PDB file of C-alpha atoms in Angstrom:
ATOM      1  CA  UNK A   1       0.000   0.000   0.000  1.00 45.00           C
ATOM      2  CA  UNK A   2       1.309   3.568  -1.183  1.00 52.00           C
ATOM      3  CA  UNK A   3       1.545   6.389   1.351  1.00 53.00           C
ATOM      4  CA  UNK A   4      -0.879   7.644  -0.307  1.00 60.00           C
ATOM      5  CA  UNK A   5      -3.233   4.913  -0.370  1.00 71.00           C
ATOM      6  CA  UNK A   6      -2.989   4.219   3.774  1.00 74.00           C
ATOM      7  CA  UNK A   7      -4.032   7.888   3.918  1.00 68.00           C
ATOM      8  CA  UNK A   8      -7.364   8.100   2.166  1.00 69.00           C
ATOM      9  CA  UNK A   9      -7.787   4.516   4.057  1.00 79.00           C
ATOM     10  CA  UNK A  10      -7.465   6.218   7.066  1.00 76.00           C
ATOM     11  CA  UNK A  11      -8.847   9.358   6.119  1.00 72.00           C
ATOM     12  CA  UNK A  12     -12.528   7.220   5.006  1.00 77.00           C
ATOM     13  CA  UNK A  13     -12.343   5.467   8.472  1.00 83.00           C
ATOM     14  CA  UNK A  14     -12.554   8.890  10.542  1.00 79.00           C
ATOM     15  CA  UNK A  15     -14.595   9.923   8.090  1.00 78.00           C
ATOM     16  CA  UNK A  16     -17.048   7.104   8.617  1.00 83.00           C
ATOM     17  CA  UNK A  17     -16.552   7.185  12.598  1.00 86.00           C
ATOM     18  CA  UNK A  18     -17.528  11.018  12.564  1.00 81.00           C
ATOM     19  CA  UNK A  19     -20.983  10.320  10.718  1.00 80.00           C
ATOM     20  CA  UNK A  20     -21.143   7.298  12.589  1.00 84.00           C
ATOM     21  CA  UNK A  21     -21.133   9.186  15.775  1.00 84.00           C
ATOM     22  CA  UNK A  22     -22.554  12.067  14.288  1.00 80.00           C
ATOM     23  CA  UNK A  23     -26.037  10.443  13.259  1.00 80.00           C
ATOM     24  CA  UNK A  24     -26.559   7.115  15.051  1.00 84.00           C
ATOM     25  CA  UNK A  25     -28.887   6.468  17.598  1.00 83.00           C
ATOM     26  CA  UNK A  26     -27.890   2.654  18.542  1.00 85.00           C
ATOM     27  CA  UNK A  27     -25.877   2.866  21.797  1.00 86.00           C
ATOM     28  CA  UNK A  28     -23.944  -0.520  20.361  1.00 85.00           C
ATOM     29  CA  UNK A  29     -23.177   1.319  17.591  1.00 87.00           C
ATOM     30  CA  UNK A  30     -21.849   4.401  19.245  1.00 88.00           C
ATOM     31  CA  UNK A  31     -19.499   2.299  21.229  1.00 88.00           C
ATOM     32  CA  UNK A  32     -18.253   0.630  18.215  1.00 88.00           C
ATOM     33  CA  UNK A  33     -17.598   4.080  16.310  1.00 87.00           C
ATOM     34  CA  UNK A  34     -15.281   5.322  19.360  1.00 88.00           C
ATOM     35  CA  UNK A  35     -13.663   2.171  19.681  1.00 90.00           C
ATOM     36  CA  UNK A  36     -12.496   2.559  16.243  1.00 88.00           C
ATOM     37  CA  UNK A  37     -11.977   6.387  16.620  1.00 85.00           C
ATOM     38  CA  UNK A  38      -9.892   5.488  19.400  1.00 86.00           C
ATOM     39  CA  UNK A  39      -7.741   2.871  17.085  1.00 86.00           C
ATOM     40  CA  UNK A  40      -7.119   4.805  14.540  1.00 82.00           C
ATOM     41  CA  UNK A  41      -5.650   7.014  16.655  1.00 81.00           C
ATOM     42  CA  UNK A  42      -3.595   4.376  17.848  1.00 83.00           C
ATOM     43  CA  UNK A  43      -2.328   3.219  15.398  1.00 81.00           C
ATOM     44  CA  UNK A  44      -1.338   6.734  14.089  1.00 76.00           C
ATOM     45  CA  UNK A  45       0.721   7.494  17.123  1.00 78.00           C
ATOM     46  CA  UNK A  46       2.422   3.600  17.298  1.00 79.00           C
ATOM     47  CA  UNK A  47       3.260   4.206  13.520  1.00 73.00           C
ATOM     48  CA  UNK A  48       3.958   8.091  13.860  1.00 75.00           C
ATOM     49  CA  UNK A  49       2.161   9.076  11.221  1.00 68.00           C
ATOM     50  CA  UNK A  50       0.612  12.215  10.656  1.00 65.00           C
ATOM     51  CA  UNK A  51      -1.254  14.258   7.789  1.00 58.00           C
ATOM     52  CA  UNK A  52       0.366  16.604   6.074  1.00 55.00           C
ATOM     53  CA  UNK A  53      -1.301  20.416   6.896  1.00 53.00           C
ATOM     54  CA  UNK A  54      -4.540  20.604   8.622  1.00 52.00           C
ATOM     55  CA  UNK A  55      -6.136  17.664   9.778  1.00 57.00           C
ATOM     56  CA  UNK A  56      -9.758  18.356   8.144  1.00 55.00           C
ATOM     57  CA  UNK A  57     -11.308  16.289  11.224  1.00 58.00           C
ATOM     58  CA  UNK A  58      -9.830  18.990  14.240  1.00 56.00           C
ATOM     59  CA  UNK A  59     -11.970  21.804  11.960  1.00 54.00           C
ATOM     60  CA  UNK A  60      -9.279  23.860  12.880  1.00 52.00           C
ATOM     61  CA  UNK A  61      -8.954  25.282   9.018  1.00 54.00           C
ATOM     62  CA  UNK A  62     -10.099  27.953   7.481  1.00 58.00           C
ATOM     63  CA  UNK A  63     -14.299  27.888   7.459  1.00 66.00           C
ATOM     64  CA  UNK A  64     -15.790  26.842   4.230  1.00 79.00           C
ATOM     65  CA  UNK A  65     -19.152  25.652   3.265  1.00 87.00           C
ATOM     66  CA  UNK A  66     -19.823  21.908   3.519  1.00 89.00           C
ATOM     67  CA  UNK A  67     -20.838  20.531  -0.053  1.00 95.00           C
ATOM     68  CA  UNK A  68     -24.010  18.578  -1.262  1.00 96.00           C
ATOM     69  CA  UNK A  69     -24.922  16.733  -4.605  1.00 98.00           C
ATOM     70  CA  UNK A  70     -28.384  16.147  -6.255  1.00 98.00           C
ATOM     71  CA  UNK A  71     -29.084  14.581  -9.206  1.00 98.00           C
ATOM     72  CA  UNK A  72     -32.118  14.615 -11.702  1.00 98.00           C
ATOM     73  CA  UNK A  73     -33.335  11.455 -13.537  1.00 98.00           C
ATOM     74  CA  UNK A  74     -36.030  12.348 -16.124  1.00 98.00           C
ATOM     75  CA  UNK A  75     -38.464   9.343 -17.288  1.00 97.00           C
ATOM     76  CA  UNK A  76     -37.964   8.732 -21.325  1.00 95.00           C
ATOM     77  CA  UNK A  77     -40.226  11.267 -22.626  1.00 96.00           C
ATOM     78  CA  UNK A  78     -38.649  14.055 -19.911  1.00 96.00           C
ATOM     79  CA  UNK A  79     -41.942  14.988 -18.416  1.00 97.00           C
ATOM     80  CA  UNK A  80     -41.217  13.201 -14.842  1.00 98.00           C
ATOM     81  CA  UNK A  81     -38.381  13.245 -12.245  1.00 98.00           C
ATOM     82  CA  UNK A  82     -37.268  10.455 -10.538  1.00 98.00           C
ATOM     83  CA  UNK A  83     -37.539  10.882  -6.705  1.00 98.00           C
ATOM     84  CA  UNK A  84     -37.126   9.432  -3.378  1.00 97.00           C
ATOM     85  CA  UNK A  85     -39.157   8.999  -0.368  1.00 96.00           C
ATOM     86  CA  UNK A  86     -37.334   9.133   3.044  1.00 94.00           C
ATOM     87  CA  UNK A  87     -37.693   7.049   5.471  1.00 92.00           C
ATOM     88  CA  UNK A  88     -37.135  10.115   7.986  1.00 90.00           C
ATOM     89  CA  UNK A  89     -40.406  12.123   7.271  1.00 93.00           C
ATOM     90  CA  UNK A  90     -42.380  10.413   4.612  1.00 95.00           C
ATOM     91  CA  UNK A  91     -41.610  12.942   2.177  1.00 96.00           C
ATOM     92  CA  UNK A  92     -39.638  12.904  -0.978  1.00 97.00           C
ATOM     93  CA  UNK A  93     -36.144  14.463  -2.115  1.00 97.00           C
ATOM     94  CA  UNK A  94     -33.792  14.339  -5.080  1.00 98.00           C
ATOM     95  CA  UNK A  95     -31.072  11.007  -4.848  1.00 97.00           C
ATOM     96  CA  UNK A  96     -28.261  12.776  -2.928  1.00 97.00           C
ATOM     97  CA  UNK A  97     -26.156  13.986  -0.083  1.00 94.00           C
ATOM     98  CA  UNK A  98     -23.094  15.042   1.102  1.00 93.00           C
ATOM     99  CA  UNK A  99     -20.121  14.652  -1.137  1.00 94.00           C
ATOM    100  CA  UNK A 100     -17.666  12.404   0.609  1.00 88.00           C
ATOM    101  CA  UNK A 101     -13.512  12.959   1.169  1.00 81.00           C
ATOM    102  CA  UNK A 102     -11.810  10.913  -1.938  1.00 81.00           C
ATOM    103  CA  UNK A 103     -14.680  11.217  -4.453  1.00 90.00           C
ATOM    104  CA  UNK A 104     -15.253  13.920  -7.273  1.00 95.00           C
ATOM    105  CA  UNK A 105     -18.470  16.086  -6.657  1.00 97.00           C
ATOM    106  CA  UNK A 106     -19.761  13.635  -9.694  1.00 97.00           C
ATOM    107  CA  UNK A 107     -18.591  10.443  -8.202  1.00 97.00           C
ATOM    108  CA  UNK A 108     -20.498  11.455  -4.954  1.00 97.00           C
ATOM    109  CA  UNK A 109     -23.420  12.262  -6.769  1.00 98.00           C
ATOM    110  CA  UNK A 110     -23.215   9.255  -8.935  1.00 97.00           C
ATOM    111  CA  UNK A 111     -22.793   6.979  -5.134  1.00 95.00           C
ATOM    112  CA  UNK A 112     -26.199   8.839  -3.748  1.00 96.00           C
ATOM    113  CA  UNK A 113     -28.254   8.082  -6.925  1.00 97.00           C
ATOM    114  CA  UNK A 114     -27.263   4.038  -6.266  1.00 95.00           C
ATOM    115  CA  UNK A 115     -27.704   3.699  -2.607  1.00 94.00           C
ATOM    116  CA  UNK A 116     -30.872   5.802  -3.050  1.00 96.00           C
ATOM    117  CA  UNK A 117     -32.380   5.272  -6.183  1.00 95.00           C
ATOM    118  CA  UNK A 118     -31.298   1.577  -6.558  1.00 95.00           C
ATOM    119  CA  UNK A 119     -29.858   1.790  -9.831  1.00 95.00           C
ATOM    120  CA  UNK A 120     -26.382   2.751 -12.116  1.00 95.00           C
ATOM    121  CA  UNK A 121     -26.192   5.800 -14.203  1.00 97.00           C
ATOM    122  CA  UNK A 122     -23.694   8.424 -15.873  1.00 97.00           C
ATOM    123  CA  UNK A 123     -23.571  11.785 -15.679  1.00 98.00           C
ATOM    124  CA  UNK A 124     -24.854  14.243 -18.097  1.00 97.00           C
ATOM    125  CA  UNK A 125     -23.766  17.600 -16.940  1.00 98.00           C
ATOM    126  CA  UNK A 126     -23.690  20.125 -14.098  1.00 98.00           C
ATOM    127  CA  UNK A 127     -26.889  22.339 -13.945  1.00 98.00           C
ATOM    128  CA  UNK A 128     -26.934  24.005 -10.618  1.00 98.00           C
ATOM    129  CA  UNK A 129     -24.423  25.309  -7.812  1.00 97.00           C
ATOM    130  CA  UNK A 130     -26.987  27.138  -5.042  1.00 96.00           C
ATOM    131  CA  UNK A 131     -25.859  28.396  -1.703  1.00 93.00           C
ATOM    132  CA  UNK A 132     -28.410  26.292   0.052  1.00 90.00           C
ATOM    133  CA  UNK A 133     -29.320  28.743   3.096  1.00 86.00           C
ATOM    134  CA  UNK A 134     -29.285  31.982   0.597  1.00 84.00           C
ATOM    135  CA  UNK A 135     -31.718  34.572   1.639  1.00 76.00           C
ATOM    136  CA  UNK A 136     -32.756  32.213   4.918  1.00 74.00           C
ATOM    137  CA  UNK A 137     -32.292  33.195   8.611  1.00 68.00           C
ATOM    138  CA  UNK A 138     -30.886  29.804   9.978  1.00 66.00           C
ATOM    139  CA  UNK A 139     -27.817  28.465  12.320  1.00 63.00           C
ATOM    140  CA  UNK A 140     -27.228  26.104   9.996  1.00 67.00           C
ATOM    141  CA  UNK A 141     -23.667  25.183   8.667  1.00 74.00           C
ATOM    142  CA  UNK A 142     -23.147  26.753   5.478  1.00 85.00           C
ATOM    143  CA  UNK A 143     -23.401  24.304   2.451  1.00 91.00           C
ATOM    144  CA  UNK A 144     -23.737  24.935  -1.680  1.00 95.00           C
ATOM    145  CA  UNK A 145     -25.653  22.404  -3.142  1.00 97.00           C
ATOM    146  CA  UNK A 146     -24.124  21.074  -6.485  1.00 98.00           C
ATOM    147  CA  UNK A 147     -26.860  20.118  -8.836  1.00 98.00           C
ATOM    148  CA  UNK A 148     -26.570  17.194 -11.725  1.00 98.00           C
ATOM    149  CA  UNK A 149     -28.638  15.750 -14.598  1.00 98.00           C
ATOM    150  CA  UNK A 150     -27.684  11.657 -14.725  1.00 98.00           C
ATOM    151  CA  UNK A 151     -28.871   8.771 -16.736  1.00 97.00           C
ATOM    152  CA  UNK A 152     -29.950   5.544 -15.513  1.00 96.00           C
ATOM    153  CA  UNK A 153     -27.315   2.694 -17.370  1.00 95.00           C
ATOM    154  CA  UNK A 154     -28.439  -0.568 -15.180  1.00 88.00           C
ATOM    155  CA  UNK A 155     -31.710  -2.267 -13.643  1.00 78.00           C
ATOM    156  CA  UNK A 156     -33.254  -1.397 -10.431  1.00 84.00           C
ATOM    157  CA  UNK A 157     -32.064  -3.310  -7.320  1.00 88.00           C
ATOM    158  CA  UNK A 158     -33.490  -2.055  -3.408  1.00 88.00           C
ATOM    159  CA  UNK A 159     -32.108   0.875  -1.959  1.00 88.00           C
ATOM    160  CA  UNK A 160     -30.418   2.066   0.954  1.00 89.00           C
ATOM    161  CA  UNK A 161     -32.377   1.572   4.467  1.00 88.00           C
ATOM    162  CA  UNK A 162     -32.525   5.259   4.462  1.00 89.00           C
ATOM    163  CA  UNK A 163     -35.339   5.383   1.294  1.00 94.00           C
ATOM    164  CA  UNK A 164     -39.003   3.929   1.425  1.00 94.00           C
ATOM    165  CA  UNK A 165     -39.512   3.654  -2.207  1.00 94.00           C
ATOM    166  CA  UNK A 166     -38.528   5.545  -5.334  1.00 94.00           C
ATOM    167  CA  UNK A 167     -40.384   6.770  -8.571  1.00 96.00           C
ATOM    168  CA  UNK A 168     -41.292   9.457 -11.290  1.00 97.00           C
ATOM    169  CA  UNK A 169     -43.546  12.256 -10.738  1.00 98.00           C
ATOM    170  CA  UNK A 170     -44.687  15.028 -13.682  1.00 98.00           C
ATOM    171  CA  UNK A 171     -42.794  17.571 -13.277  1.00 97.00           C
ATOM    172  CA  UNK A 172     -45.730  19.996 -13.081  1.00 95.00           C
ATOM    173  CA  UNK A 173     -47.209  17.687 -10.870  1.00 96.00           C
ATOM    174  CA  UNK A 174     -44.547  17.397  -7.798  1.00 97.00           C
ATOM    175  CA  UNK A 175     -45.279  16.061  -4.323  1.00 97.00           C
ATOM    176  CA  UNK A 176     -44.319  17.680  -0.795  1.00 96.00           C
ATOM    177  CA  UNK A 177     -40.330  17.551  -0.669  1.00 96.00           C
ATOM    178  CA  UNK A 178     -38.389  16.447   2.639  1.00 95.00           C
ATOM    179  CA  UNK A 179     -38.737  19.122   5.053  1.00 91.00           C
ATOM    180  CA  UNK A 180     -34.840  19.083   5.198  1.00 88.00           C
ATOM    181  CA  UNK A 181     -34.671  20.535   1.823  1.00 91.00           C
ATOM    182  CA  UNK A 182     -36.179  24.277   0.370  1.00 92.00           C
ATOM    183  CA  UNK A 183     -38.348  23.028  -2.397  1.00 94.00           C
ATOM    184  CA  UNK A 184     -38.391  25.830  -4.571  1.00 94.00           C
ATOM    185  CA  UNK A 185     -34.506  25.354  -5.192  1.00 95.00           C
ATOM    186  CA  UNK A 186     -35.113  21.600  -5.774  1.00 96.00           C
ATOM    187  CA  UNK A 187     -37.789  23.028  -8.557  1.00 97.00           C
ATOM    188  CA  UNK A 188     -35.462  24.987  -9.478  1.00 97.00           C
ATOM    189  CA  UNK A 189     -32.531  22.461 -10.155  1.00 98.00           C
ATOM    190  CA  UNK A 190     -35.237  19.973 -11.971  1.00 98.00           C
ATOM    191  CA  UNK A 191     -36.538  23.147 -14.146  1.00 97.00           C
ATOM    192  CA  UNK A 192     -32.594  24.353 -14.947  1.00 98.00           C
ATOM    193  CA  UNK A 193     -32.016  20.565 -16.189  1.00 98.00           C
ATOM    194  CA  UNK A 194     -34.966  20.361 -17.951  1.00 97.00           C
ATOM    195  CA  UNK A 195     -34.328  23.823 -19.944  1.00 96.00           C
ATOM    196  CA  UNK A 196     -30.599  22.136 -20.381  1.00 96.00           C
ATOM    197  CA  UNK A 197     -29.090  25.452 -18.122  1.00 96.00           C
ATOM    198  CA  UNK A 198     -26.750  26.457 -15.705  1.00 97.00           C
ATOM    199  CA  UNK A 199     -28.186  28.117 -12.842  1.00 97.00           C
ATOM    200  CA  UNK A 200     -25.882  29.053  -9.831  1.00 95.00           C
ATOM    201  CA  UNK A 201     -25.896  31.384  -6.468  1.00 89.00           C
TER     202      UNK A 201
END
């Protein structure tokens, strides 16, 4: 294994202990996630390894917005938009999510549509990059959202535990989005791929 390589190994494990410990609500689980947090750091210290720079995971850098992906799947004809119902509040969102450490923004996006949606696809282009919280009054970490038109390639198969169920609705027909999302800039992502635009800010 390259430097390199035990890095990005190491740098996915603390990434998957934060989130872990971040969002889970199993107090098995929780113990598990610091017992690894705690090895890793181990292991660092026996083998005297550090990063190079800031460690991204201390936060001590300088602030930045955190970064999201969406991505739009039209049916054949283009008049509906694949979405997906979350399990959290019954309601439904684009496939997506954070972008993760060692993945392009597309390669994120491209991960969210298969755990999500259940199925492959390819990339078409970029269509939106929206400050997420623009014009709101929240305490909210700042995040852009990076918007994407994809392309199913493979069959269904079930998706992540997160998801209820996934399927197309008109496009001038939409139901009530996740609460965790603003829905007019999810409309407005579907409309700018739909129109084949850019829209940003």
């Amino acid at each position: 294994m390259k430097d390199n390589d035990l890095t990005d190994f190491l740098l996915k494990i603390e990434e998957l202990t934060k989130a872990g410990l971040k969002y889970s609500k199993d107090e098995y689980a929780i113990d598990n996630y610091r017992t690894l947090e705690k090895e890793v750091k181990r292991y660092l210290a026996l083998k005297n390894i550090t990063f190079e720079g800031e460690n991204i995971f201390k936060r001590n850098i300088y602030p930045t917005p955190s970064v999201s992906v969406r991505t739009v799947i039209f049916s054949a004809d283009r008049k509906s938009v694949l979405l997906v119902k979350e399990r959290q509040d019954g309601l439904y969102s684009l496939p997506g999510g954070f972008a993760e450490l060692s993945l392009s923004p597309s390669e994120s996006a491209l991960k969210e549509v298969y755990e999500e949606a259940g199925v492959q696809a390819k990339i078409i282009s970029c269509v939106a990059i929206l400050d997420r919280y623009r014009h709101q009054a929240t305490k909210s970490a700042p995040e852009y959202i990076i918007g994407f038109e994809g392309e199913i390639i493979s069959d269904y198969h079930e998706p992540c535990f997160e998801i209820i169920s996934r399927d197309y609705f008109p496009i001038d027909s939409l139901p009530e989005f996740s609460h965790k999302h603003d829905p007019e800039q999810m409309k407005k992502i579907i409309r700018a791929a739909k129109d084949k635009k850019m829209i940003f800010d």
